[in-house]
Amino acid sequence: MNSPESAPSTASDTDLRSWLRTRVAHYVQLDVADIDTTVTLTTYGLDSVYALTLCGDLEDHLGLVLEPTVAWDHPTIDALTRHLEETLAQVSPAGENR
């Protein structure tokens, strides 16, 4: 996990990716620097309870309604970030999706 290939990307780190890394680190009680955005969340021990909690936190943070399986459907922080950024891009600026 310490190889350059698995090191978290900082050059393309978005606010959302950083927020997700922080939340996951909190749930699994690791330092944010230890969370690789390309590793599956289950590798860190993120279970179904925390996956649902993450979904709720994301809904609150982004003002979206998400499928409760979003963390399983997009199992890495990078995949989840891409999905959420695509979803946000489809939402009107006024937040009319609510």
mmCIF file of C-alpha atoms in Angstrom:
data_model
loop_
_atom_site.group_PDB
_atom_site.id
_atom_site.type_symbol
_atom_site.label_atom_id
_atom_site.label_comp_id
_atom_site.label_asym_id
_atom_site.label_seq_id
_atom_site.Cartn_x
_atom_site.Cartn_y
_atom_site.Cartn_z
ATOM 1 C CA MET A 1 0.000 0.000 0.000
ATOM 2 C CA ASN A 2 2.988 2.299 0.276
ATOM 3 C CA SER A 3 4.012 1.902 -3.359
ATOM 4 C CA PRO A 4 3.753 4.936 -5.658
ATOM 5 C CA GLU A 5 1.076 3.170 -7.705
ATOM 6 C CA SER A 6 -1.279 3.009 -4.741
ATOM 7 C CA ALA A 7 -0.532 6.414 -3.261
ATOM 8 C CA PRO A 8 -3.566 8.698 -3.119
ATOM 9 C CA SER A 9 -3.715 11.267 -5.866
ATOM 10 C CA THR A 10 -3.272 14.772 -4.563
ATOM 11 C CA ALA A 11 -2.933 16.562 -7.898
ATOM 12 C CA SER A 12 -6.535 15.807 -8.828
ATOM 13 C CA ASP A 13 -7.912 15.899 -5.292
ATOM 14 C CA THR A 14 -11.258 17.659 -5.331
ATOM 15 C CA ASP A 15 -13.071 19.102 -2.359
ATOM 16 C CA LEU A 16 -15.536 16.232 -2.537
ATOM 17 C CA ARG A 17 -12.786 13.609 -2.697
ATOM 18 C CA SER A 18 -11.062 15.225 0.286
ATOM 19 C CA TRP A 19 -14.340 15.331 2.209
ATOM 20 C CA LEU A 20 -14.939 11.639 1.458
ATOM 21 C CA ARG A 21 -11.418 10.705 2.540
ATOM 22 C CA THR A 22 -11.945 12.559 5.808
ATOM 23 C CA ARG A 23 -15.299 10.860 6.474
ATOM 24 C CA VAL A 24 -13.985 7.385 5.662
ATOM 25 C CA ALA A 25 -10.910 7.946 7.827
ATOM 26 C CA HIS A 26 -13.195 8.988 10.679
ATOM 27 C CA TYR A 27 -15.407 5.896 10.299
ATOM 28 C CA VAL A 28 -12.516 3.442 10.180
ATOM 29 C CA GLN A 29 -10.375 5.352 12.689
ATOM 30 C CA LEU A 30 -7.357 5.907 10.457
ATOM 31 C CA ASP A 31 -5.425 9.032 9.524
ATOM 32 C CA VAL A 32 -6.649 10.693 6.341
ATOM 33 C CA ALA A 33 -3.180 10.183 4.840
ATOM 34 C CA ASP A 34 -3.677 6.411 5.220
ATOM 35 C CA ILE A 35 -6.785 6.410 3.020
ATOM 36 C CA ASP A 36 -5.992 5.552 -0.596
ATOM 37 C CA THR A 37 -8.781 6.743 -2.880
ATOM 38 C CA THR A 38 -8.246 3.820 -5.276
ATOM 39 C CA VAL A 39 -8.717 1.093 -2.656
ATOM 40 C CA THR A 40 -12.162 -0.390 -2.054
ATOM 41 C CA LEU A 41 -13.934 0.899 1.004
ATOM 42 C CA THR A 42 -14.441 -2.647 2.260
ATOM 43 C CA THR A 43 -10.653 -3.067 2.371
ATOM 44 C CA TYR A 44 -10.666 -0.492 5.182
ATOM 45 C CA GLY A 45 -13.435 -2.362 6.960
ATOM 46 C CA LEU A 46 -16.280 -0.069 5.948
ATOM 47 C CA ASP A 47 -19.318 -2.208 6.701
ATOM 48 C CA SER A 48 -22.965 -1.829 5.736
ATOM 49 C CA VAL A 49 -23.757 0.359 8.743
ATOM 50 C CA TYR A 50 -21.025 2.835 7.854
ATOM 51 C CA ALA A 51 -21.920 2.646 4.155
ATOM 52 C CA LEU A 52 -25.475 3.730 5.022
ATOM 53 C CA THR A 53 -24.125 6.393 7.365
ATOM 54 C CA LEU A 54 -21.860 7.656 4.587
ATOM 55 C CA CYS A 55 -24.848 7.796 2.232
ATOM 56 C CA GLY A 56 -26.800 9.878 4.767
ATOM 57 C CA ASP A 57 -23.820 12.158 5.357
ATOM 58 C CA LEU A 58 -23.445 12.633 1.603
ATOM 59 C CA GLU A 59 -27.131 13.474 1.245
ATOM 60 C CA ASP A 60 -26.811 16.092 3.985
ATOM 61 C CA HIS A 61 -23.526 17.451 2.636
ATOM 62 C CA LEU A 62 -24.623 17.665 -1.000
ATOM 63 C CA GLY A 63 -28.358 18.219 -0.649
ATOM 64 C CA LEU A 64 -29.095 15.179 -2.806
ATOM 65 C CA VAL A 65 -31.201 12.074 -2.406
ATOM 66 C CA LEU A 66 -29.007 9.066 -3.105
ATOM 67 C CA GLU A 67 -29.586 5.342 -3.421
ATOM 68 C CA PRO A 68 -28.644 3.663 -0.132
ATOM 69 C CA THR A 69 -26.342 1.341 -2.097
ATOM 70 C CA VAL A 70 -24.255 4.179 -3.564
ATOM 71 C CA ALA A 71 -21.116 3.177 -1.620
ATOM 72 C CA TRP A 72 -21.438 -0.437 -2.804
ATOM 73 C CA ASP A 73 -22.227 0.556 -6.390
ATOM 74 C CA HIS A 74 -19.124 2.808 -6.487
ATOM 75 C CA PRO A 75 -16.749 0.974 -4.141
ATOM 76 C CA THR A 76 -13.741 3.327 -4.071
ATOM 77 C CA ILE A 77 -13.528 6.984 -3.137
ATOM 78 C CA ASP A 78 -12.424 7.792 -6.685
ATOM 79 C CA ALA A 79 -15.386 5.937 -8.213
ATOM 80 C CA LEU A 80 -17.810 7.462 -5.721
ATOM 81 C CA THR A 81 -16.413 10.943 -6.353
ATOM 82 C CA ARG A 82 -16.805 10.558 -10.124
ATOM 83 C CA HIS A 83 -20.377 9.344 -9.729
ATOM 84 C CA LEU A 84 -21.307 12.158 -7.365
ATOM 85 C CA GLU A 85 -19.669 14.835 -9.509
ATOM 86 C CA GLU A 86 -21.583 13.532 -12.546
ATOM 87 C CA THR A 87 -24.799 13.542 -10.519
ATOM 88 C CA LEU A 88 -24.164 17.072 -9.285
ATOM 89 C CA ALA A 89 -23.476 18.252 -12.837
ATOM 90 C CA GLN A 90 -26.944 17.058 -13.841
ATOM 91 C CA VAL A 91 -28.676 18.950 -11.028
ATOM 92 C CA SER A 92 -29.859 22.478 -11.674
ATOM 93 C CA PRO A 93 -28.013 25.261 -9.810
ATOM 94 C CA ALA A 94 -31.171 26.048 -7.824
ATOM 95 C CA GLY A 95 -31.208 22.531 -6.411
ATOM 96 C CA GLU A 96 -34.576 21.709 -7.957
ATOM 97 C CA ASN A 97 -33.978 17.974 -7.587
ATOM 98 C CA ARG A 98 -35.299 17.994 -4.040
#
